[in-house]
Coordinates of C-alpha atoms in Angstrom, one line a residue:
M207 CA -4.3 14.0 113.7
D208 CA -2.8 16.1 116.5
F209 CA -3.0 13.6 119.3
R210 CA -1.1 13.9 122.5
L211 CA -0.5 10.2 123.2
E212 CA 1.8 10.8 126.1
S213 CA -0.8 12.9 128.0
I214 CA -3.6 10.2 127.5
R215 CA -1.3 7.4 128.7
S216 CA -0.5 9.4 131.7
V217 CA -4.2 9.8 132.5
I218 CA -4.6 6.0 132.6
L219 CA -1.7 5.6 135.0
L220 CA -3.3 7.9 137.5
G221 CA -6.2 6.5 139.6
A222 CA -8.6 8.4 141.8
A223 CA -12.1 8.0 143.1
A224 CA -14.8 9.0 140.6
L225 CA -16.9 11.6 142.4
L226 CA -19.3 11.9 139.5
A227 CA -20.2 8.3 139.3
A228 CA -23.6 9.0 140.9
C229 CA -24.4 11.2 137.9
G230 CA -24.2 8.2 135.6
G231 CA -20.6 8.9 134.8
G232 CA -21.1 12.7 134.9
G233 CA -23.2 12.7 131.7
G234 CA -26.3 14.2 133.1
A235 CA -28.4 15.8 130.5
D236 CA -25.7 15.7 127.9
T237 CA -25.0 11.9 127.8
A238 CA -27.2 11.2 124.8
T239 CA -25.6 11.3 121.4
A240 CA -27.4 13.9 119.1
A241 CA -28.7 12.4 115.9
A242 CA -29.4 15.3 113.6
T243 CA -28.3 16.7 110.3
P244 CA -26.5 20.1 110.2
A245 CA -29.2 22.6 109.3
A246 CA -28.4 25.1 106.6
A247 CA -29.1 28.7 107.3
T248 CA -32.5 29.6 106.0
A249 CA -33.1 32.9 104.1
R250 CA -35.6 35.2 105.8
A251 CA -37.1 38.5 104.7
V252 CA -36.1 41.5 106.7
V253 CA -39.2 42.7 108.7
W254 CA -40.2 46.1 109.9
S255 CA -42.0 45.4 113.1
V256 CA -42.3 42.6 115.7
D257 CA -44.6 41.9 118.6
S258 CA -43.4 41.6 122.2
L259 CA -42.5 38.4 124.0
E260 CA -42.4 37.6 127.7
Q261 CA -39.6 35.8 129.5
P262 CA -41.3 32.7 130.8
A263 CA -40.7 31.3 134.3
T264 CA -39.2 28.2 132.6
A265 CA -36.4 30.1 131.0
A266 CA -33.0 28.9 132.1
Q267 CA -31.6 31.5 134.5
D268 CA -28.1 32.3 135.5
T269 CA -26.8 30.9 138.7
V270 CA -27.6 32.9 141.8
R271 CA -24.8 35.4 142.4
V272 CA -25.7 36.6 145.9
K273 CA -25.5 33.7 148.3
D274 CA -25.8 33.1 152.0
M275 CA -22.3 32.1 153.1
S276 CA -22.7 32.7 156.8
A277 CA -21.5 29.1 157.5
R278 CA -18.0 29.7 156.1
P279 CA -15.2 30.7 158.4
A280 CA -15.0 34.5 158.9
V281 CA -12.1 36.2 157.2
V282 CA -10.5 39.2 159.1
P283 CA -10.0 41.9 156.5
A284 CA -7.4 44.6 156.3
R285 CA -9.2 48.0 156.6
V286 CA -8.9 51.2 154.7
S287 CA -11.1 54.2 155.8
L288 CA -11.8 57.3 153.8
G289 CA -13.4 60.4 155.2
A290 CA -16.4 62.4 153.9
M291 CA -16.3 63.2 150.2
L292 CA -15.2 66.9 149.8
E293 CA -15.8 67.2 146.1
A294 CA -19.0 68.9 144.9
R295 CA -21.8 66.4 144.0
S296 CA -22.8 66.7 140.4
D297 CA -26.4 66.2 139.3
A298 CA -28.0 66.4 135.9
A299 CA -30.5 69.2 135.2
A300 CA -34.1 68.6 136.0
S301 CA -34.9 68.2 132.3
G302 CA -34.6 65.0 130.4
T303 CA -31.1 65.7 129.2
G304 CA -28.1 63.5 130.0
A305 CA -27.3 60.6 132.2
R306 CA -27.8 61.5 135.9
Q307 CA -24.6 61.3 137.9
I308 CA -25.1 59.4 141.2
G309 CA -21.5 58.8 142.3
S310 CA -18.0 60.3 142.1
V311 CA -14.5 58.8 141.8
R312 CA -12.2 58.8 144.8
A313 CA -8.5 57.9 144.9
V314 CA -7.4 55.2 147.4
A315 CA -3.7 55.8 148.1
A316 CA -3.5 52.9 150.6
T317 CA -4.2 50.3 147.9
A318 CA -3.2 52.2 144.7
T319 CA -0.5 49.8 143.6
P320 CA -0.2 46.0 143.7
A321 CA 2.7 46.3 146.2
E322 CA 0.6 48.4 148.6
L323 CA -2.4 46.2 148.4
S324 CA -0.3 43.0 148.8
A325 CA 1.4 44.5 151.9
R326 CA -2.0 44.8 153.5
L327 CA -3.5 41.4 152.6
Q328 CA -3.2 38.8 155.3
W329 CA -3.4 35.4 153.7
T330 CA -4.8 32.4 155.7
P331 CA -5.2 28.8 154.5
T332 CA -8.5 27.4 153.5
P333 CA -9.8 23.8 154.2
T334 CA -9.3 22.9 150.5
G335 CA -5.6 23.9 150.5
G336 CA -5.9 27.3 149.0
H337 CA -5.5 30.7 150.6
V338 CA -7.9 33.6 151.4
A339 CA -7.5 37.3 152.3
A340 CA -9.8 40.3 152.3
I341 CA -9.7 44.1 152.2
S342 CA -12.4 46.4 153.6
V343 CA -12.9 49.9 152.2
S344 CA -15.2 52.4 153.9
A345 CA -16.1 56.0 152.9
Q346 CA -18.0 58.3 155.2
D347 CA -21.6 59.1 154.2
A348 CA -21.6 56.8 151.1
H349 CA -24.8 55.1 150.1
G350 CA -22.8 52.6 148.1
L351 CA -19.3 51.8 147.0
R352 CA -18.0 50.2 143.9
L353 CA -14.3 49.2 144.1
G354 CA -12.2 49.6 141.0
V355 CA -10.0 46.5 140.9
L356 CA -7.1 47.0 138.5
V357 CA -6.2 43.5 137.2
R358 CA -2.8 42.6 135.8
A359 CA -2.7 39.0 136.8
L360 CA -5.4 36.9 138.3
P361 CA -6.0 33.1 138.3
G362 CA -9.1 32.0 136.6
G363 CA -9.8 29.6 139.5
A364 CA -9.8 32.4 142.1
Q365 CA -13.1 33.3 143.7
L366 CA -13.8 36.9 144.4
R367 CA -16.5 37.8 146.9
V368 CA -18.0 41.2 147.7
Y369 CA -20.1 41.9 150.9
R370 CA -20.5 44.3 153.8
Q371 CA -19.1 43.7 157.2
D372 CA -22.5 44.4 158.7
R373 CA -24.1 41.9 156.4
P374 CA -21.6 39.0 155.9
S375 CA -24.1 36.4 155.0
A376 CA -25.2 38.2 151.7
V377 CA -22.2 37.5 149.5
Y378 CA -21.8 38.3 145.8
E379 CA -19.4 35.7 144.3
I380 CA -17.7 35.6 140.9
S381 CA -14.8 33.6 139.6
G382 CA -11.5 35.0 138.4
Q383 CA -12.1 33.6 134.9
E384 CA -15.3 35.7 134.6
V385 CA -13.5 38.8 135.6
L386 CA -10.8 38.0 133.0
Q387 CA -13.5 37.5 130.3
S388 CA -14.9 40.9 131.0
I389 CA -11.4 42.4 130.7
D390 CA -10.7 40.4 127.5
R391 CA -13.9 41.9 126.0
N392 CA -12.7 45.4 126.8
I393 CA -9.3 44.9 125.3
A394 CA -10.7 43.1 122.2
A395 CA -12.8 46.3 121.6
G396 CA -9.5 48.3 121.3
D397 CA -9.2 49.7 124.8
T398 CA -5.7 49.1 126.2
S399 CA -5.9 51.6 129.1
D400 CA -6.1 50.8 132.8
A401 CA -9.8 51.5 132.6
A402 CA -10.2 48.4 130.4
R403 CA -8.3 46.3 132.9
T404 CA -10.5 47.5 135.8
W405 CA -13.2 45.3 137.2
W406 CA -15.8 47.4 139.1
T407 CA -17.3 45.4 142.0
P408 CA -21.1 45.5 142.4
D409 CA -22.5 48.1 144.8
A410 CA -23.0 46.6 148.2
G411 CA -25.4 49.4 149.1
G412 CA -23.6 50.9 152.1
D413 CA -20.7 53.0 153.3
E414 CA -18.4 49.9 153.4
A415 CA -17.5 47.2 151.0
T416 CA -15.3 44.1 151.5
L417 CA -13.5 42.4 148.7
E418 CA -12.5 38.8 149.6
I419 CA -10.1 36.9 147.4
E420 CA -9.7 33.1 147.6
L421 CA -6.8 31.6 145.6
P422 CA -7.1 27.9 144.5
P423 CA -4.6 25.3 145.8
G424 CA -1.2 25.6 144.2
T425 CA -1.4 29.3 143.4
P426 CA 1.1 31.5 145.3
A427 CA -0.1 34.8 146.5
S428 CA 2.9 36.4 144.7
A429 CA 1.2 35.4 141.4
L430 CA -1.7 37.8 142.1
N431 CA -1.2 41.2 140.6
I432 CA -4.1 43.5 141.4
A433 CA -4.6 46.9 143.0
I434 CA -7.6 49.1 144.1
P435 CA -6.5 52.6 143.1
R436 CA -10.0 54.1 142.9
I437 CA -13.5 53.6 144.2
S438 CA -16.8 55.1 143.0
H439 CA -18.5 56.7 145.9
I440 CA -22.3 56.5 145.4
Y441 CA -23.9 59.5 147.0
T442 CA -27.4 58.8 145.9
D443 CA -29.3 55.9 147.6
L444 CA -30.3 53.7 144.7
S445 CA -30.1 50.3 146.4
L446 CA -32.5 47.5 146.0
P447 CA -34.3 46.1 149.0
S448 CA -33.3 42.8 150.7
A449 CA -35.0 40.7 153.3
D450 CA -33.1 42.3 156.2
D451 CA -33.3 46.0 155.0
A452 CA -34.6 48.2 157.8
E453 CA -36.1 50.7 155.3
Q454 CA -36.9 51.1 151.6
A455 CA -34.5 52.6 149.1
K456 CA -34.5 56.4 148.8
I457 CA -37.2 57.1 146.2
N458 CA -39.7 59.6 145.0
E459 CA -37.1 62.2 144.2
S460 CA -38.3 63.0 140.7
G461 CA -40.7 65.9 139.9
T462 CA -44.2 65.7 141.4
C463 CA -45.9 65.8 137.9
N464 CA -44.4 62.4 137.0
L465 CA -46.9 59.6 136.7
D466 CA -46.6 56.2 138.4
S467 CA -46.4 53.6 135.6
T468 CA -47.9 51.0 137.9
C469 CA -51.2 52.9 137.6
Y470 CA -51.5 52.1 133.9
D471 CA -51.9 48.3 133.4
T472 CA -52.7 48.9 129.7
Y473 CA -48.9 49.4 129.3
A474 CA -47.8 46.4 131.4
S475 CA -45.9 45.0 128.5
Q476 CA -43.9 48.2 127.9
R477 CA -43.1 48.8 131.6
N478 CA -41.9 45.2 132.0
A479 CA -39.4 45.7 129.1
V480 CA -37.9 48.9 130.7
A481 CA -35.0 48.7 133.2
R482 CA -33.0 51.2 135.1
M483 CA -29.3 51.3 134.1
V484 CA -26.4 52.0 136.6
F485 CA -22.9 52.1 135.2
V486 CA -19.4 53.5 135.8
R487 CA -17.6 55.5 133.2
P488 CA -13.8 55.3 132.7
D489 CA -13.2 58.3 135.0
G490 CA -14.8 56.4 137.9
N491 CA -17.9 58.4 138.1
A492 CA -21.3 56.6 138.3
Y493 CA -24.5 57.3 136.4
V494 CA -28.0 56.2 135.8
C495 CA -30.0 56.0 132.5
T496 CA -32.9 54.0 131.2
G497 CA -33.0 51.2 128.6
T498 CA -35.4 48.8 127.0
L499 CA -35.2 45.1 126.2
L500 CA -36.1 44.3 122.6
N501 CA -37.5 41.3 120.9
D502 CA -36.1 40.1 117.6
R503 CA -37.8 38.8 114.5
D504 CA -37.3 35.1 115.3
G505 CA -38.2 35.4 119.0
T506 CA -34.8 34.0 120.1
R507 CA -35.0 35.8 123.5
T508 CA -31.5 37.1 122.9
P509 CA -31.3 40.0 125.4
Y510 CA -30.8 42.9 123.0
F511 CA -31.1 46.2 124.9
I512 CA -31.4 49.7 123.6
S513 CA -30.6 53.1 125.2
A514 CA -28.8 56.3 124.3
N515 CA -25.3 56.7 122.9
H516 CA -24.7 59.7 125.2
C517 CA -25.1 57.5 128.3
F518 CA -22.1 55.5 127.2
S519 CA -20.6 54.3 123.9
S520 CA -17.7 51.9 124.8
Q521 CA -17.3 48.3 125.7
T522 CA -15.3 49.2 128.8
V523 CA -18.4 51.0 130.3
A524 CA -20.8 48.3 129.0
S525 CA -18.9 45.8 131.2
T526 CA -19.8 47.8 134.3
L527 CA -23.6 47.9 133.6
R528 CA -26.2 46.9 136.1
T529 CA -29.8 46.6 135.1
D530 CA -32.6 47.0 137.7
W531 CA -35.9 45.2 136.7
F532 CA -39.4 45.9 138.0
Y533 CA -38.0 48.9 139.8
R534 CA -41.4 50.5 140.5
S535 CA -44.2 50.7 143.0
P536 CA -46.1 47.5 143.9
S537 CA -49.5 49.3 143.6
C538 CA -50.7 52.6 142.1
N539 CA -49.1 55.6 143.9
S540 CA -48.0 53.6 146.9
R541 CA -44.7 55.4 146.8
T542 CA -42.8 52.3 148.0
L543 CA -40.5 49.9 146.1
S544 CA -41.9 46.6 144.9
A545 CA -40.3 43.5 146.5
N546 CA -40.1 42.1 143.0
A547 CA -37.4 44.5 142.0
T548 CA -34.3 42.6 141.0
A549 CA -30.9 43.3 139.6
R550 CA -28.6 41.8 136.9
T551 CA -24.9 42.7 137.4
G552 CA -23.2 40.9 134.6
G553 CA -22.7 43.9 132.3
A554 CA -23.2 43.8 128.5
T555 CA -21.5 43.4 125.2
L556 CA -21.5 46.5 123.0
L557 CA -22.9 45.9 119.5
Y558 CA -23.5 49.4 118.2
A559 CA -23.2 53.0 119.3
N560 CA -23.9 56.0 117.1
S561 CA -24.3 59.7 117.7
S562 CA -26.4 60.5 114.6
T563 CA -29.5 59.0 116.2
D564 CA -28.0 58.9 119.7
T565 CA -28.4 55.1 119.8
L566 CA -26.8 52.6 122.1
F567 CA -27.4 48.9 121.4
V568 CA -26.0 46.1 123.5
R569 CA -26.5 42.5 124.4
L570 CA -26.9 41.8 128.1
N571 CA -24.5 39.2 129.4
E572 CA -27.0 37.8 131.9
T573 CA -30.5 36.4 131.3
P574 CA -33.3 38.8 132.1
P575 CA -35.6 37.7 134.9
A576 CA -38.8 35.8 134.4
G577 CA -41.6 38.2 133.6
A578 CA -39.4 40.7 131.8
V579 CA -40.7 41.5 128.3
F580 CA -38.8 41.6 125.1
A581 CA -40.5 44.7 123.7
A582 CA -42.3 45.1 120.4
W583 CA -40.8 47.6 117.9
N584 CA -41.7 49.3 114.7
A585 CA -39.0 50.3 112.2
G586 CA -41.4 52.3 110.0
T587 CA -41.4 56.1 110.1
Q588 CA -44.1 57.4 112.4
S589 CA -46.8 59.8 111.3
L590 CA -46.9 63.3 112.9
G591 CA -49.6 63.5 115.5
S592 CA -49.2 59.9 116.5
A593 CA -50.1 59.3 120.2
A594 CA -46.9 58.4 122.0
V595 CA -45.9 57.0 125.4
G596 CA -42.6 57.2 127.3
V597 CA -41.6 54.8 130.1
H598 CA -38.6 55.8 132.1
H599 CA -36.7 56.3 135.4
P600 CA -36.4 60.0 136.0
R601 CA -33.5 60.8 138.3
G602 CA -33.2 57.0 138.8
D603 CA -36.6 57.1 140.6
L604 CA -39.3 54.4 140.5
Q605 CA -40.6 53.8 137.0
K606 CA -42.8 56.6 135.5
I607 CA -44.9 57.0 132.4
S608 CA -45.6 60.0 130.1
F609 CA -48.3 60.6 127.5
G610 CA -48.1 62.9 124.5
S611 CA -47.7 62.9 120.7
I612 CA -45.1 63.2 118.0
T613 CA -45.2 66.8 116.8
S614 CA -42.5 67.0 114.2
L615 CA -39.2 65.7 113.0
S616 CA -36.0 67.5 114.0
S617 CA -32.3 67.6 113.4
C618 CA -30.2 67.6 116.6
S619 CA -26.5 68.0 117.3
A620 CA -24.5 65.2 118.7
L621 CA -24.8 64.8 122.5
S622 CA -21.7 63.3 124.2
E623 CA -21.1 61.7 127.6
S624 CA -19.2 64.7 128.7
S625 CA -21.8 67.4 127.8
T626 CA -25.5 67.8 128.5
S627 CA -25.9 70.8 126.2
F628 CA -27.9 70.1 123.1
S629 CA -29.5 71.8 120.1
C630 CA -32.4 70.7 117.9
S631 CA -34.1 72.5 115.1
G632 CA -35.9 72.2 111.8
A633 CA -38.7 70.1 110.5
S634 CA -36.7 67.1 109.3
G635 CA -33.9 64.9 110.6
N636 CA -33.1 61.8 112.6
Y637 CA -35.2 62.7 115.7
Y638 CA -38.8 62.8 116.7
R639 CA -40.0 65.9 118.6
V640 CA -42.5 65.0 121.3
G641 CA -44.9 67.2 123.3
W642 CA -46.2 65.8 126.6
T643 CA -49.8 66.3 127.8
D644 CA -49.2 64.3 131.0
G645 CA -45.8 63.6 132.7
V646 CA -42.3 64.7 131.8
T647 CA -38.8 63.3 131.6
E648 CA -35.7 64.2 133.7
G649 CA -32.0 63.4 133.9
G650 CA -31.8 59.6 134.2
S651 CA -34.7 59.2 131.7
S652 CA -32.1 59.3 129.0
G653 CA -32.2 56.4 126.6
S654 CA -35.7 55.4 127.6
G655 CA -38.1 54.2 124.9
L656 CA -40.8 56.0 123.0
F657 CA -43.8 53.8 122.2
V658 CA -46.5 54.2 119.5
N659 CA -49.3 51.6 119.5
G660 CA -47.3 49.5 122.0
A661 CA -44.1 49.3 119.9
L662 CA -40.8 51.1 120.5
V663 CA -40.1 53.8 117.8
G664 CA -37.4 55.9 119.5
T665 CA -35.0 56.5 122.4
L666 CA -34.7 59.7 124.5
Y667 CA -32.0 62.1 123.5
G668 CA -32.9 65.2 125.6
G669 CA -35.4 67.8 126.2
S670 CA -36.6 71.0 127.9
V671 CA -39.8 69.9 129.5
T672 CA -40.1 70.2 133.3
C673 CA -42.9 70.1 135.8
S674 CA -42.7 73.9 136.0
A675 CA -42.1 74.5 132.2
R676 CA -44.5 72.2 130.4
N677 CA -44.5 73.9 127.0
G678 CA -41.1 72.6 125.9
S679 CA -40.3 69.5 123.9
D680 CA -38.4 66.3 124.2
Y681 CA -36.4 64.6 121.4
Y682 CA -36.1 61.0 120.6
G683 CA -33.6 59.3 118.3
R684 CA -35.5 57.6 115.5
F685 CA -35.5 53.9 115.8
D686 CA -36.3 53.5 112.1
V687 CA -33.1 55.3 111.1
A688 CA -30.9 53.3 113.5
Y689 CA -32.6 50.1 112.4
G690 CA -31.9 50.8 108.7
A691 CA -28.3 51.8 109.4
A692 CA -27.3 48.8 111.6
L693 CA -29.8 47.3 114.0
Q694 CA -31.6 45.0 111.5
Q695 CA -28.5 42.8 111.3
W696 CA -29.3 41.6 114.8
L697 CA -33.1 42.2 115.1
S698 CA -34.0 40.9 111.6
P699 CA -31.0 39.3 109.9
A700 CA -31.2 38.3 106.3
A701 CA -30.7 34.7 107.2
V702 CA -31.2 32.7 110.3
S703 CA -29.8 29.4 111.7
T704 CA -32.2 27.0 113.3
N705 CA -29.6 26.5 116.1
G706 CA -28.3 29.2 118.4
R707 CA -25.2 29.3 120.6
T708 CA -25.4 28.1 124.2
A709 CA -23.4 28.9 127.2
V710 CA -20.8 26.4 128.5
Y711 CA -20.3 26.4 132.3
R712 CA -17.2 25.5 134.2
F713 CA -16.6 23.9 137.6
F714 CA -13.4 23.2 139.6
N715 CA -13.3 19.9 141.5
G716 CA -11.4 20.7 144.6
S717 CA -10.9 17.0 145.4
T718 CA -9.4 15.9 142.1
G719 CA -8.0 19.3 140.9
A720 CA -9.7 18.9 137.6
H721 CA -12.2 21.1 135.8
F722 CA -15.6 20.0 134.5
Y723 CA -17.5 21.7 131.6
T724 CA -21.2 21.4 130.7
S725 CA -23.6 23.1 128.3
S726 CA -26.6 21.9 130.2
A727 CA -28.1 24.4 132.7
G728 CA -29.9 21.5 134.3
E729 CA -26.6 19.6 134.8
R730 CA -25.0 22.8 136.1
D731 CA -27.7 23.2 138.7
F732 CA -27.5 19.5 139.7
V733 CA -23.8 19.7 140.2
Q734 CA -24.1 22.8 142.3
Q735 CA -26.8 21.3 144.5
T736 CA -25.2 17.8 144.8
Y737 CA -21.4 18.1 144.9
P738 CA -20.0 20.7 147.3
A739 CA -16.5 19.9 146.2
F740 CA -17.3 21.4 142.8
S741 CA -16.7 25.2 142.8
Y742 CA -18.7 27.0 140.1
E743 CA -16.7 29.3 137.9
G744 CA -19.4 30.6 135.6
V745 CA -19.9 30.8 131.9
V746 CA -16.5 30.2 130.1
F747 CA -17.5 30.3 126.5
Y748 CA -20.3 29.8 124.0
A749 CA -20.8 27.1 121.4
Y750 CA -23.6 25.6 119.4
G751 CA -25.9 23.2 121.3
S752 CA -26.9 21.1 118.3
P753 CA -25.5 20.2 114.8
T754 CA -25.1 23.3 112.7
A755 CA -23.6 23.9 109.3
G756 CA -19.9 24.6 109.5
Q757 CA -19.5 23.2 113.0
N758 CA -18.0 20.0 114.4
A759 CA -19.0 18.0 117.5
V760 CA -16.9 18.4 120.6
Y761 CA -16.9 14.9 122.2
R762 CA -17.0 14.2 125.9
F763 CA -15.4 11.3 127.8
F764 CA -15.6 10.4 131.5
N765 CA -12.5 8.8 133.0
T766 CA -13.7 6.3 135.5
S767 CA -10.2 6.0 136.9
T768 CA -9.6 9.7 137.7
G769 CA -13.2 11.0 137.9
A770 CA -12.3 13.7 135.4
H771 CA -13.7 14.5 131.9
F772 CA -11.9 14.8 128.6
Y773 CA -13.1 16.8 125.6
T774 CA -11.9 16.7 122.0
I775 CA -13.2 18.0 118.6
D776 CA -10.9 15.6 116.7
A777 CA -12.9 12.5 115.5
G778 CA -9.6 10.6 115.1
E779 CA -8.6 11.3 118.7
R780 CA -12.1 10.3 119.8
D781 CA -11.9 6.9 118.0
F782 CA -8.4 6.3 119.3
V783 CA -9.5 6.8 122.9
R784 CA -12.5 4.6 122.5
A785 CA -10.5 1.8 120.9
T786 CA -7.5 2.0 123.3
Y787 CA -8.6 3.1 126.7
P788 CA -11.6 1.3 128.3
A789 CA -11.4 3.5 131.4
F790 CA -12.7 6.4 129.2
Q791 CA -16.5 6.2 129.1
Y792 CA -17.7 7.9 125.9
E793 CA -20.6 10.3 126.5
G794 CA -21.1 11.6 123.0
P795 CA -21.2 15.2 121.6
A796 CA -21.2 17.8 124.3
W797 CA -21.5 20.9 122.0
Y798 CA -20.5 22.0 118.5
A799 CA -17.6 24.3 117.5
Q800 CA -15.1 25.0 114.7
T801 CA -11.9 23.3 113.8
A802 CA -10.5 26.6 112.3
A803 CA -10.8 30.3 113.0
G804 CA -13.5 32.5 111.4
N805 CA -17.2 33.4 112.1
G806 CA -16.1 35.6 115.0
S807 CA -14.7 32.7 116.9
T808 CA -11.8 32.6 119.4
A809 CA -9.2 29.9 119.9
M810 CA -9.7 27.4 122.7
Y811 CA -6.4 26.5 124.4
R812 CA -5.7 23.1 126.0
F813 CA -3.3 22.2 128.8
F814 CA -2.3 18.8 130.2
N815 CA -1.6 18.6 133.9
T816 CA 1.3 16.3 134.2
K817 CA 0.7 15.9 138.0
T818 CA -3.0 14.9 137.9
G819 CA -3.3 13.5 134.4
T820 CA -6.2 15.8 133.6
H821 CA -6.8 18.4 130.9
F822 CA -7.7 22.1 131.2
Y823 CA -9.3 24.3 128.6
T824 CA -9.6 28.0 128.4
I825 CA -10.7 30.5 125.7
S826 CA -9.1 33.4 127.6
Q827 CA -5.7 34.6 126.5
G828 CA -5.2 36.2 129.9
E829 CA -5.9 33.0 131.7
R830 CA -3.7 31.0 129.2
D831 CA -0.8 33.3 129.9
F832 CA -1.3 33.2 133.7
V833 CA -1.3 29.4 133.6
I834 CA 1.8 29.2 131.5
A835 CA 3.6 31.7 133.8
T836 CA 2.4 30.2 137.1
Y837 CA 1.9 26.5 136.9
P838 CA 4.9 24.5 135.5
V839 CA 3.0 21.2 135.8
F840 CA 0.6 22.4 133.1
K841 CA 1.9 21.4 129.7
Y842 CA 0.6 23.8 127.0
E843 CA -0.9 22.0 124.0
G844 CA -2.0 25.0 122.0
P845 CA -5.3 25.8 120.3
V846 CA -7.5 22.7 119.9
Y847 CA -10.7 24.2 118.4
Y848 CA -12.5 27.5 118.1
A849 CA -15.6 28.8 120.0
W850 CA -17.1 32.1 121.0
T851 CA -16.9 34.6 123.8
N852 CA -20.6 35.7 123.4

């Protein structure tokens, strides 16, 4: 048994008020001990089609990212101003070929290095004992800005906030550990460039964006190593409306022959599965495409999302992805943007990208909103002449719909991110050739789904049809080919476990200096609503929520002396603590993980804080290294179990 007796004894010697006593010892929804037998994976037959599934209003949602923080003390930012963009503005052709570019990269010399940014930041103390500073970047005539924050060293407990100076109450907030996790995913995928270490802030929707950084107590500003060498200057207005917007987003730019999808309620299920995609490529330029949320055989509501390989094909770009849901008119041909439009900014995890069928397949990192539909799909080869429907966002416009039929199969050349030229020919191959009778597709429609009998059967590669040239064809990568090659392992796996992984959330208690972890969304929300001293730091890792074959319980204790929690996967350590330290209130299994590497798991690292007598856990190597280098009071105890980053 690898038991750190010294650290546990030190915990007992340290007394503090228990702020979570009102929660019944902090147990919340997780206090009951699970009584279940590990379930063996059950063999399942691979299926070739599934029906759609709607996201219910009762589905646990992610915590709200944009908050009203007008009550907090104002932070005076350092300011950097850029003039008008002199470079030519690129746009995709009118046809449905290629992602549509909507923003260009610009260098920011004033904050290009950590030293230059550090010299501009003016740190002021916070009421909790930390420090805060801000930098404001403006660019003339921009409709939006995304700051490219190059991260070398960042405390996981930092809070990063993005807002506009003319709208300081609407604040997007994310923890440093979530930024580090995004960078970890990029590096784990094999990208070691500066692009992989860049976190692109969400678009604030104006010509100015402020980045505010709050460091936790005990973290010197010198430990921060970040820069903002580039921004993505958004020159097309694709913003979502908010309550205090004076006018609607710039819309209705697509061709006049496009059809408003809101007019066709027969296809409500399909249109609620389709989202507009906004992302930044490694060069810093921003683009839009279209993608579709897919159901899986077992209806797990895992947010699998399909689009086109030529939109992007790397984890680094997937991390920048924003998806806009219900981005359409509220009523038929109203030519306004629905107030139900909503965005998810958490990016995605790349699962598969292949040029032979121009397929991109990812798992979204955030939960789709209530009412979104996990689309039906059909992995059978479609008959020629089948009636087909396309649902898409041409030029990033309000959602449109097109009607036609599959006319033939075709073979097409590979289409890359850097080229919009394409070539298709023949009467066989990995693509469906489609002719439209009503509606067309355009740049920005790329990756959108082709539906036959309500089920997705392909994704848009490119085409030559325009409002003024209706006799051309569009080409869709065949879903059946991509499914047989790879996608079935996610959408219809050969075996299924009755238990899925669940997110584990992290809080920092500013009063005790300890961290709190929970796998219960209900407990997460309760703590956020009830205890202002607890700073939410987001999802930190994933584990199994109930007993599963090959996994061991991670046990949770509440220390009534210090108000902190302790977690261990070691049953011997659990029994020793229960027998020896009455101040530790046992709360049972919190989640389930592995005692050894394998199954795609990642090591969970443990530290003992010799000053507060509490423990800290992280799955991020970057955060582990930062803690070792920055906080001498944290004694590193090594890997204690293995969990997952997705």
